[in-house]
Structure formats: structure tokens, C-alpha cells
Short mmCIF file of C-alpha atoms and ligand atoms in Angstrom, two decimals:
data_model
loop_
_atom_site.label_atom_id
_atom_site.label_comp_id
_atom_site.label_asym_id
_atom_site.label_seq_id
_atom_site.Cartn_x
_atom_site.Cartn_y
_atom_site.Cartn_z
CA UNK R 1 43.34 8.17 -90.99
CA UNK R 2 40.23 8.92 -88.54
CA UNK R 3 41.45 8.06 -84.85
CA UNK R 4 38.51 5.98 -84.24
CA UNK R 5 39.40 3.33 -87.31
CA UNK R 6 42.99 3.56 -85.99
CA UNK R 7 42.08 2.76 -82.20
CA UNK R 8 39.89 -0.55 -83.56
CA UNK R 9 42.82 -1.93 -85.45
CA UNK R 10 45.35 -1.48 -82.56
CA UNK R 11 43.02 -3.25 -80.27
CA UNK R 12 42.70 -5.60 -82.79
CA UNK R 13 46.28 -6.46 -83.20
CA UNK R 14 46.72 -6.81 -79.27
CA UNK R 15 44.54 -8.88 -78.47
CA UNK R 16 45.71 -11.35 -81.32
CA UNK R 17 48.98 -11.19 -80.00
CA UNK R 18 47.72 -11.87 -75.98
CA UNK R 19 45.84 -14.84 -77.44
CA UNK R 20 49.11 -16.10 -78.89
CA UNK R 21 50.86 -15.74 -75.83
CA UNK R 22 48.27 -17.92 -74.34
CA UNK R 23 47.71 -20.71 -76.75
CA UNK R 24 51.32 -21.45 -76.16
CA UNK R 25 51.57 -21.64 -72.49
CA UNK R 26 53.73 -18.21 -72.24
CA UNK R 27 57.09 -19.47 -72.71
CA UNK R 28 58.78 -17.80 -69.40
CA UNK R 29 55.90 -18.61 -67.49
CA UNK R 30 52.68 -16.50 -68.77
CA UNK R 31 53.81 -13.28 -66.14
CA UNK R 32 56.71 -12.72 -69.09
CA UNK R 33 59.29 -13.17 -65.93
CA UNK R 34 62.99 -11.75 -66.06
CA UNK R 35 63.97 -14.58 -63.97
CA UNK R 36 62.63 -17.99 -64.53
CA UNK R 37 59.95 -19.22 -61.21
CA UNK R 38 60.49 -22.85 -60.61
CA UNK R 39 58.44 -24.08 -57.78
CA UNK R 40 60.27 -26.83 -55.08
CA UNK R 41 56.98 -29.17 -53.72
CA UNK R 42 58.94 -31.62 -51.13
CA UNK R 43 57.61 -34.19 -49.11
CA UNK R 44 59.88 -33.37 -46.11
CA UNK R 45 62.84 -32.12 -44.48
CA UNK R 46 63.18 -34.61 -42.09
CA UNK R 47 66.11 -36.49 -43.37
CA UNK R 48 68.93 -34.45 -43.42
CA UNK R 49 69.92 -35.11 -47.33
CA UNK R 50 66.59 -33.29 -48.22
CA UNK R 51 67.73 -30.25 -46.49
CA UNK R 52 70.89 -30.81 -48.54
CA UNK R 53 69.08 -31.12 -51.59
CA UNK R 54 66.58 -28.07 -51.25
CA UNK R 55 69.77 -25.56 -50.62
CA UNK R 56 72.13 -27.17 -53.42
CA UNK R 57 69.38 -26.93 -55.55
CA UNK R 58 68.26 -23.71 -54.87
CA UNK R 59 72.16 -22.64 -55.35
CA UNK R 60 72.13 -24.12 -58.15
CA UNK R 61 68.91 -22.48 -59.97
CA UNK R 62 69.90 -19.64 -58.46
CA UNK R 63 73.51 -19.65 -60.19
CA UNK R 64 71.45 -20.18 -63.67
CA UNK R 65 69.59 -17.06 -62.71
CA UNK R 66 66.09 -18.57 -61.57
CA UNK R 67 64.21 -18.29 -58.46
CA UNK R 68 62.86 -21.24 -56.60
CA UNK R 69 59.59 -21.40 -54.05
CA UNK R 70 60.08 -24.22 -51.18
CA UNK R 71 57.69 -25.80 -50.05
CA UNK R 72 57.75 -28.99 -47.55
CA UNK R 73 54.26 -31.24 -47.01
CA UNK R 74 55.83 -32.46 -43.72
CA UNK R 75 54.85 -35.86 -44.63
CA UNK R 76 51.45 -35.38 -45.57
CA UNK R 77 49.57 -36.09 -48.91
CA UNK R 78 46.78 -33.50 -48.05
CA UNK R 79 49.26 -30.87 -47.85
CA UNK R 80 51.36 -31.73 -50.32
CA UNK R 81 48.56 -31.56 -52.85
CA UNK R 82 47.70 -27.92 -51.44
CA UNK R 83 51.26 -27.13 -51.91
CA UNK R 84 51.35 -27.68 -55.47
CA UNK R 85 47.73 -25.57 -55.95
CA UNK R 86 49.56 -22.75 -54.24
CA UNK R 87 52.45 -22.95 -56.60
CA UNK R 88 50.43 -23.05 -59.74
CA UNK R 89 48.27 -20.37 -58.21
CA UNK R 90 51.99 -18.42 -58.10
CA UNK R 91 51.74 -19.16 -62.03
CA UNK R 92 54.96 -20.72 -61.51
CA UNK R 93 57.21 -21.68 -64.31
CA UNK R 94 58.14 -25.27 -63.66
CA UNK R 95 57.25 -27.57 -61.01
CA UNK R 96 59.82 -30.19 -59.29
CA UNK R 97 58.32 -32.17 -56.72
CA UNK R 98 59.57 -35.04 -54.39
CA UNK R 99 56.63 -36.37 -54.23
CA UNK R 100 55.53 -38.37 -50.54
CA UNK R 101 52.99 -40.97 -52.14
CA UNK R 102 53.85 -41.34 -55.60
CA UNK R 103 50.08 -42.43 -57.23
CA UNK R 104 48.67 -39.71 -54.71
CA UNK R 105 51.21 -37.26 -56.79
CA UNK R 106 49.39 -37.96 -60.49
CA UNK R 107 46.88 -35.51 -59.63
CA UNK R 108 49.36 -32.28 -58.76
CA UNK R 109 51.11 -33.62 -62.36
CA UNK R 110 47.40 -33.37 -64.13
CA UNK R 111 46.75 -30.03 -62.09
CA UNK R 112 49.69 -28.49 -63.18
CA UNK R 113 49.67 -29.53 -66.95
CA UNK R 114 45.79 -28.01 -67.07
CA UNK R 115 48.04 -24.31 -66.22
CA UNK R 116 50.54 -25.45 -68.46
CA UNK R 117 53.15 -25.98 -66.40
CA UNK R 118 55.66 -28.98 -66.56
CA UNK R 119 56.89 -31.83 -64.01
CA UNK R 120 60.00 -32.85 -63.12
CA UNK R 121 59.62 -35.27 -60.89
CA UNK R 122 63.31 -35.16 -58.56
CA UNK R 123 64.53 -38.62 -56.78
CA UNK R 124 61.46 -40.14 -56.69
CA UNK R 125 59.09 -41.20 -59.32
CA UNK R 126 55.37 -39.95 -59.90
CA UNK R 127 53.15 -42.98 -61.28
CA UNK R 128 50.16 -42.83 -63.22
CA UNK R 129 50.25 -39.81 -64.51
CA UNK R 130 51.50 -38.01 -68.05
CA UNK R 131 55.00 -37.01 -65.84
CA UNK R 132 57.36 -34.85 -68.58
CA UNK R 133 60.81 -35.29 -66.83
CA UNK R 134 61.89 -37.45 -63.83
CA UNK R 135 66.22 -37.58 -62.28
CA UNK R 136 67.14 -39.60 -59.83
CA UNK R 137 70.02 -42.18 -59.24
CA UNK R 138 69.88 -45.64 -59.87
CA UNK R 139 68.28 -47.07 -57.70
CA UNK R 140 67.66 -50.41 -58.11
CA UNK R 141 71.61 -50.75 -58.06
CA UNK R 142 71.44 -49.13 -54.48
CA UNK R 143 69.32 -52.37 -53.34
CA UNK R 144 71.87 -54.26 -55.13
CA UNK R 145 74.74 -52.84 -53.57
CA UNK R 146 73.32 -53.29 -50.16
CA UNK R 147 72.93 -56.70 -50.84
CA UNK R 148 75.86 -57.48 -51.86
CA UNK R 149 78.35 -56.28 -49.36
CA UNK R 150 76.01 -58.90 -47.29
CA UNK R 151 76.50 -61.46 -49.74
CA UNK R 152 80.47 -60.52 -49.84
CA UNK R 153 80.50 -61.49 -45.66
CA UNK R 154 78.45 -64.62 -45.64
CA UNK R 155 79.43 -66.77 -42.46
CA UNK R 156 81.86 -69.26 -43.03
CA UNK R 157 79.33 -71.96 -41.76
CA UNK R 158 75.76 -72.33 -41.63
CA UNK R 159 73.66 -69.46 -43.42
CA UNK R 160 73.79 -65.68 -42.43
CA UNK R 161 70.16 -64.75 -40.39
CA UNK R 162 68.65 -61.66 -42.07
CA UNK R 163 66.19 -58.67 -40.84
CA UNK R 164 65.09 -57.14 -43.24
CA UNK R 165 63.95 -53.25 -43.03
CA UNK R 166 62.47 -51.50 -46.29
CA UNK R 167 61.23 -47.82 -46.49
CA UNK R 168 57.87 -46.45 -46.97
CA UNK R 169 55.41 -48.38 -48.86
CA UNK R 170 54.33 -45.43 -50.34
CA UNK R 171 57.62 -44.26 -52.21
CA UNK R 172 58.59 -45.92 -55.22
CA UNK R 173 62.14 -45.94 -54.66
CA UNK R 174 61.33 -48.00 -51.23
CA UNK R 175 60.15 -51.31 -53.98
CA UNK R 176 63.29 -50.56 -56.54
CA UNK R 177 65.61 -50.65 -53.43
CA UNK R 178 63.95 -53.98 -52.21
CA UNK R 179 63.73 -55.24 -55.94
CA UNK R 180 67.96 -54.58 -55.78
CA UNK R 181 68.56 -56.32 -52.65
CA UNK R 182 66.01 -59.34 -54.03
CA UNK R 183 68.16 -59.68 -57.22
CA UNK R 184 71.18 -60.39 -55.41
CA UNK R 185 69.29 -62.16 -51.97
CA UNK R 186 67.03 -64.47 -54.29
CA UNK R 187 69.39 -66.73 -55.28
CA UNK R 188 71.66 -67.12 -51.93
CA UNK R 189 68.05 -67.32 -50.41
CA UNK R 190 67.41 -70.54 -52.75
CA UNK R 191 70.47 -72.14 -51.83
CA UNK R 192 70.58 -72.05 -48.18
CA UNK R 193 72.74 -69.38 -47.85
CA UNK R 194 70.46 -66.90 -46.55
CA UNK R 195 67.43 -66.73 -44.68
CA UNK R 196 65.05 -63.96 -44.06
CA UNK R 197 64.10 -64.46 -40.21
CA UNK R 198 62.26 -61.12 -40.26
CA UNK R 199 60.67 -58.41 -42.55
CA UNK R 200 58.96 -55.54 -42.46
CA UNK R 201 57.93 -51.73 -44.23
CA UNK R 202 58.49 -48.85 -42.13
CA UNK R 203 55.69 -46.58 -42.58
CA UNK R 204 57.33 -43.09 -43.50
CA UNK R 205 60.46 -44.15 -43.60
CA UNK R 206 60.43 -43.29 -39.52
CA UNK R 207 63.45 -44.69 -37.46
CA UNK R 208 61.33 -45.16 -34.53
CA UNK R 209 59.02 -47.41 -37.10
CA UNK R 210 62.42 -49.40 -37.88
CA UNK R 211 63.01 -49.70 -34.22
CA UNK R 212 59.83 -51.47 -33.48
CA UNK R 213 60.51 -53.89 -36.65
CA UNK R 214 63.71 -55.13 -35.02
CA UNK R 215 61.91 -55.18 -31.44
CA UNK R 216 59.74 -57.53 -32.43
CA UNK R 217 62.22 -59.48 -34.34
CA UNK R 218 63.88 -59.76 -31.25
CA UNK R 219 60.57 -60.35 -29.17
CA UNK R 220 59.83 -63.51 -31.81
CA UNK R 221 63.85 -64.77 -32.75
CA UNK R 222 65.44 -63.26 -29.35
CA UNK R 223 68.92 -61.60 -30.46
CA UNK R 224 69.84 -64.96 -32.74
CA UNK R 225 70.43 -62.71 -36.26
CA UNK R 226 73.54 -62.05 -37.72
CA UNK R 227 72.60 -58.99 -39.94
CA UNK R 228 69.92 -56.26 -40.68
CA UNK R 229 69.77 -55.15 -44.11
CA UNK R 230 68.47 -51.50 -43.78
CA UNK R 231 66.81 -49.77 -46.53
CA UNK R 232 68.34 -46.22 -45.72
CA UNK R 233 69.97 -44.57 -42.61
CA UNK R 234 67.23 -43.25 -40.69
CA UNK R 235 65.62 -46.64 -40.31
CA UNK R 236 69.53 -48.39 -39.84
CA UNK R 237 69.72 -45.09 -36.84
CA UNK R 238 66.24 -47.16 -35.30
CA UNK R 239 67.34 -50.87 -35.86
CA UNK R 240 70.56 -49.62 -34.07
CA UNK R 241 68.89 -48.54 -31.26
CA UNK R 242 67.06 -51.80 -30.84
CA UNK R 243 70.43 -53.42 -30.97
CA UNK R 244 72.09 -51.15 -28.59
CA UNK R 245 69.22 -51.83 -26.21
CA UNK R 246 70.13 -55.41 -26.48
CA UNK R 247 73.43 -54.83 -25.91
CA UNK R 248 74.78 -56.33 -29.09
CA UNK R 249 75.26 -53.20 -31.44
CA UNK R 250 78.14 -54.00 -33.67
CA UNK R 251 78.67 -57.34 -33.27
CA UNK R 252 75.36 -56.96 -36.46
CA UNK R 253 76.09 -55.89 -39.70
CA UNK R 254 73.66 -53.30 -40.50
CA UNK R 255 73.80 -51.21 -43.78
CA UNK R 256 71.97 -47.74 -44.90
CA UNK R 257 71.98 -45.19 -47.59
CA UNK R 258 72.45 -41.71 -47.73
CA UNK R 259 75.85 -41.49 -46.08
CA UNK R 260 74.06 -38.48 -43.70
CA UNK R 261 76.76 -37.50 -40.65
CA UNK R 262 74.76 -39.68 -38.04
CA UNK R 263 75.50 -43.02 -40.37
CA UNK R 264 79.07 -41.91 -40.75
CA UNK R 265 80.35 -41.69 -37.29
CA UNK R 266 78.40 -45.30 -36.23
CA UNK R 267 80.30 -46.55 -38.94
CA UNK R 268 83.66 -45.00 -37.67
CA UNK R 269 82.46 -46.33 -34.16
CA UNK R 270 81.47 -49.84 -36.15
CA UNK R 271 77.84 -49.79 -34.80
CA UNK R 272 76.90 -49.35 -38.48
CA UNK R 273 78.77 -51.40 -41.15
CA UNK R 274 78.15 -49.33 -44.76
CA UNK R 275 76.19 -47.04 -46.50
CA UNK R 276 75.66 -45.77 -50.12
CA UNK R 277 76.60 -42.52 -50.81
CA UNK R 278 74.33 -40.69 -53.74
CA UNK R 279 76.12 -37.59 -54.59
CA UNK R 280 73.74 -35.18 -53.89
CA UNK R 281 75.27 -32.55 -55.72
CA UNK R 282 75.41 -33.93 -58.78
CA UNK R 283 71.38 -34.53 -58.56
CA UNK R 284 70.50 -31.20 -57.68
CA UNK R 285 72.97 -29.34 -60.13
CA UNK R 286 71.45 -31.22 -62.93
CA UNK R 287 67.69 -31.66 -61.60
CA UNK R 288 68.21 -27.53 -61.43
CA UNK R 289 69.68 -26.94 -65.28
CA UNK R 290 66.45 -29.36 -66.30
CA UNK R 291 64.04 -27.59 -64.32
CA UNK R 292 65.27 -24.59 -65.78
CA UNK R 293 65.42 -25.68 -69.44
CA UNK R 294 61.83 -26.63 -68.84
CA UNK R 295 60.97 -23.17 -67.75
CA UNK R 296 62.29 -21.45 -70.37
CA UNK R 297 60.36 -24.40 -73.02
CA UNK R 298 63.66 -25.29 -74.10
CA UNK R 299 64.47 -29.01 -75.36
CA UNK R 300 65.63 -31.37 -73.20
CA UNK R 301 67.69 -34.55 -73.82
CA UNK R 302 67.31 -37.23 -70.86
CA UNK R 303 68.77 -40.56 -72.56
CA UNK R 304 66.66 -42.92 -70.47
CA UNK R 305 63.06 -43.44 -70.01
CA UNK R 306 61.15 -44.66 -66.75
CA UNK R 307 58.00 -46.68 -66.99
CA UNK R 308 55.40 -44.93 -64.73
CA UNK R 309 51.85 -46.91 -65.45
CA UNK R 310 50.86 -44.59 -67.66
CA UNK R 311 53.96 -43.44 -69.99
CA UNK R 312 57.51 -43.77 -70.08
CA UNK R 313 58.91 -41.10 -68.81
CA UNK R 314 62.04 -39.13 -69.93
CA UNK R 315 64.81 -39.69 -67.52
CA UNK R 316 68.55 -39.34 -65.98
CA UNK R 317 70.07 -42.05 -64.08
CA UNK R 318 73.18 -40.86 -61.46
CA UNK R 319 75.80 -42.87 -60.17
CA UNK R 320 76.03 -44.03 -56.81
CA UNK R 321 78.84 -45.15 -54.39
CA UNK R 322 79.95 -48.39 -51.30
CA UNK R 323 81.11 -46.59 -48.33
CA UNK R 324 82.73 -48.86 -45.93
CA UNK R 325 84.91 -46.54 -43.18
CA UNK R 326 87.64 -47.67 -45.51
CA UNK R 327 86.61 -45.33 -48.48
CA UNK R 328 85.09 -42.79 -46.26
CA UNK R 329 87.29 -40.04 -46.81
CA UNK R 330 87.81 -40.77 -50.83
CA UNK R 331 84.40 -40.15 -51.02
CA UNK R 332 81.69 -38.21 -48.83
CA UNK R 333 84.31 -36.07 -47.12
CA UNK R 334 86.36 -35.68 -50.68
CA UNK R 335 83.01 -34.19 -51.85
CA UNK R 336 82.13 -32.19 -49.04
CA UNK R 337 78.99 -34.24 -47.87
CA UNK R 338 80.59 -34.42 -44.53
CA UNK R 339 83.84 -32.75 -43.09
CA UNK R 340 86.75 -35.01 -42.04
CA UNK R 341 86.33 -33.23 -38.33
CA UNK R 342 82.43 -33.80 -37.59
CA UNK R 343 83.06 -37.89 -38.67
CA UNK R 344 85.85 -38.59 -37.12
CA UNK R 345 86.17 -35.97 -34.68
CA UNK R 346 89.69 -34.60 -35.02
C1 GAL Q 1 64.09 -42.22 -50.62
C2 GAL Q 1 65.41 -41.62 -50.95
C3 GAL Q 1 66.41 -42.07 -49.94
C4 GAL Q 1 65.93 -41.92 -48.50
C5 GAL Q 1 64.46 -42.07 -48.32
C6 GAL Q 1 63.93 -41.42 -47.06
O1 GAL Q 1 63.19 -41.93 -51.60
O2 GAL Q 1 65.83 -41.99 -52.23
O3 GAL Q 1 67.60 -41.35 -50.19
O4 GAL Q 1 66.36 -40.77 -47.98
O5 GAL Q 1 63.70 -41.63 -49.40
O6 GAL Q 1 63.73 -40.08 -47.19
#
């Protein structure tokens, strides 16, 4: 056959076959990877579970043989956003992001579907937006939980006196925690059991944000409460402060979430009354195996859905715990969270 007709066919065939590639978003990310690229956009590192969560999780990809690219926003939206361009620039081959603001978040989902490349959306949810995955724990129960231990120690007289501190106005977890706690509170609220002297957001979910809430609680009630119902335990760390300031840390119940090492040891010293411990290891193991499944374009079965604005969005629900310093060790030291030494100090 003349070389020349031969050479115009072969072209031929390759390009069809590059255009096929293409047209369906390159399976193993479009550079035809060995190892599956998953990209890690997180809002922060400040609270000690996220650092927890970014090495379990890379562990965990890395144990399914993927690579992982971190990176943290530091709090910021403007960053955040430029963090996800990089990582579609890296033609990564799955996104999971924790987002900081989770409407400002729609437009790194929309971004990253216009270069193919799916969401997971990991502990927090992403609104408004065509989101293809989202795993978290459930966390209206968390609010509910809080609640109730409060609900479980109501003062034998009288009604119990209430602060309450909830998390960044921008996270959507910070509304289903305070939608928990208002499904238990509502009711003991109606009947006189209850009342709400004090309530506040703290922006960023900053302790030193929770601090001032309770300072001016104090500056307006004067130290007349008889528990602080604390959204997480960064912001029960700040309302603790406040108290100790006023000499009258705990003789207040305060609660948390999280179950990080500070909010262990106040509630071995009794400073801090409970937390809720979210088993961080079961989160990333499984946000990892997803993010990897959606990688490699394989199916994905997430029995529950999550209502976002726009769609509902495939999702897994985890299990979450009471820790009182009676169940301490059956639970965060049991699973490693914490050792036995660094809580109780022997
Ligand atoms: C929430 C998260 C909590 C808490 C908080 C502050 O979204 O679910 O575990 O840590 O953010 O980072």
C-alpha cells in the first residue's frame, strides 16, 4: 500500500480515538494516571480533628493506591476558590473539599464539573450547586445529643438558664447542629423548663469569638446561668475561659463536639461536662474509598440523599457517640483518638 495513504489512515484512527478519550472525561483522570489524583481543598487546619482528618485520609487513599494534593484556605473563601482552580489546573481526578462557606463553594463544584471532574463534598455540605457525592455524620443528631444530656440534668426547681453558642454562620453543619439542639430545647423551652438567657454565632467557629459571647452574657445577666450549650469544642475551650475568668468554671455545664485532647482533659478536670465523639476514622476511610471510586468513574452506592437547594445529593450518614468522662476510655481512647496517658495523664 503507498506509505502516504497508510500515514492518512493512521492519523485518522488516532485522532478518533483521542476524541473518545475526551468526550468521556478520561476515565483515570484525562493524564491516563497509574495512580488515581484526588485533590484535598480544606477550609482549615485549625481545629485539631481536621489535621486528623487530612492524614487518615490521605492514609487511607494512599492504602487504595491514590495520591492526594492538600490544600488548606486558612479560613478564607478567596483562597479557597483559588485552591480548587489550582487543583483542576493539576487535571486532578476527583475533588473532595471541606468547604468554609458552603453557597460560596457552588462555584468550585460548577468549575470543576466544566473539567469534568467530580465533588465529594466531606463533612460539610456544598449548597446550590449540582454536588455528585457528599459524607458526613449525622448531624442533626449531634445537636440533639447536646441537648439532651442538658435536658437529662434539668434543676430540680425552677428552670435551667441557658447560653447558647453556635458555630459559624457560614457552615451548614453550624444550622443542623442548632436545628438538633432546637428539636429537643423547643419543647422544654415552651414549658418553662428552659430559658435561653443568651445567644449568639461565633464567626469562624473562633474560641476567642465564643469567649466574647459569654463575656457579654455575663456583662448583661452577671454570672446567674446554669449552663452553656456549646456548639463544638473550640468555642466550649472560649466560653470556658470566660468562666474561668469569673471564677466559676465547673460549677457550668458546658458541652462540645469533637472529643479533640483539649475537651478531654477539662472534662477529666470537670471544667467541661461532655462532648460528642465523631469517629473520624470511619469518615475518612470511607470519604477516601468514594473519592477513589469516583476517580476511577466507578459506581457508587450512597443510600441517602441530602437536599442542597439545587438537587438532592447522594449521601452517607456516620454514627456518632455521648462522651461523659464516664465512657471516655470505651470510646475515644478505645479508638485511638486520644491516648489514655495525654487525657488523664498517667
Ligand atoms: C464543623 C464540624 C465540627 C467542628 C466545626 C469547626 O463543620 O462538623 O466537627 O469541628 O466544623 O471546625
Amino acid at each position: 500500500m503507498n506509505p502516504r495513504i497508510l500515514l492518512v489512515i493512521i492519523s485518522c484512527v488516532l485522532s478518533v480515538l483521542t476524541g473518545l478519550v475526551l468526550s468521556r472525561g478520561g476515565g483515570a483522570g484525562s493524564t491516563a494516571r497509574t495512580r488515581p489524583l484526588i485533590g484535598l481543598s480544606m477550609d482549615t487546619l485549625k481545629e485539631e480533628r481536621w489535621q486528623k482528618d487530612r492524614d487518615l485520609f490521605v492514609a487511607e487513599a494512599g492504602k487504595l493506591g491514590a495520591d492526594v494534593e492538600v490544600l488548606s484556605a486558612n479560613s478564607s473563601d478567596t483562597r479557597q476558590l483559588a485552591d480548587v482552580e489550582a487543583l483542576i489546573t493539576r487535571k486532578v481526578d476527583a475533588l473532595v473539599i471541606i468547604p468554609k462557606d458552603a453557597a460560596a463553594m457552588a462555584k468550585a463544584v460548577n468549575l470543576a464539573h466544566q473539567a469534568n471532574i467530580p465533588v465529594l463534598a466531606y463533612d460539610r455540605l456544598i449548597t446550590g450547586c449540582d454536588l455528585d457525592l457528599y459524607i458526613t455524620f449525622d448531624n442533626v443528631k449531634v445537636g440533639e445529643l447536646q441537648a439532651q444530656f442538658l435536658a437529662d440534668r434539668l434543676p430540680s426547681t425552677g428552670k435551667m438558664r441557658l447560653l447558647r453558642i453556635y458555630g459559624a454562620k457560614t457552615d451548614n453543619n453550624a444550622k443542623l447542629f442548632k436545628q438538633g439542639q432546637d428539636n429537643v430545647l423547643q419543647p422544654l423551652i415552651a414549658a418553662g423548663k428552659v430559658e435561653v438567657m443568651h445567644e449568639d454565632w461565633a464567626d469562624d467557629w473562633k474560641p476567642e469569638n465564643a469567649k466574647k459571647i459569654i463575656n457579654a452574657a455575663i456583662t448583661k445577666h452577671g454570672p446567674n446561668f446554669d449552663a452553656i450549650l456549646a456548639s463544638n469544642d473550640g468555642t466550649a475551650g472560649g466560653a470556658i475561659q470566660a468562666l474561668t475568668e469569673e471564677g466559676i468554671a465547673g460549677k457550668v455545664i458546658v458541652t462540645g463536639q469533637d472529643a479533640d485532647l483539649a475537651a478531654c482533659q477539662r472534662i477529666v478536670q470537670g471544667t467541661q461536662t461532655m462532648t460528642i465523639y465523631k469517629p473520624l476514622h470511619l469518615l475518612s476511610k470511607q470519604a477516601a474509598a468514594l473519592a477513589v471510586r469516583l476517580a476511577q468513574r466507578r459506581p457508587i452506592i450512597a443510600r441517602d440523599v441530602s437536599a442542597n437547594g439545587q438537587t438532592d445529593v447522594p449521601s452517607v450518614f456516620l454514627p456518632i457517640h455521648s462522651v461523659t468522662k464516664d465512657n471516655l476510655r470505651d470510646t475515644v481512647v478505645k479508638d485511638g483518638l486520644v491516648t489514655e496517658k495525654d487525657v488523664f495523664g498517667r
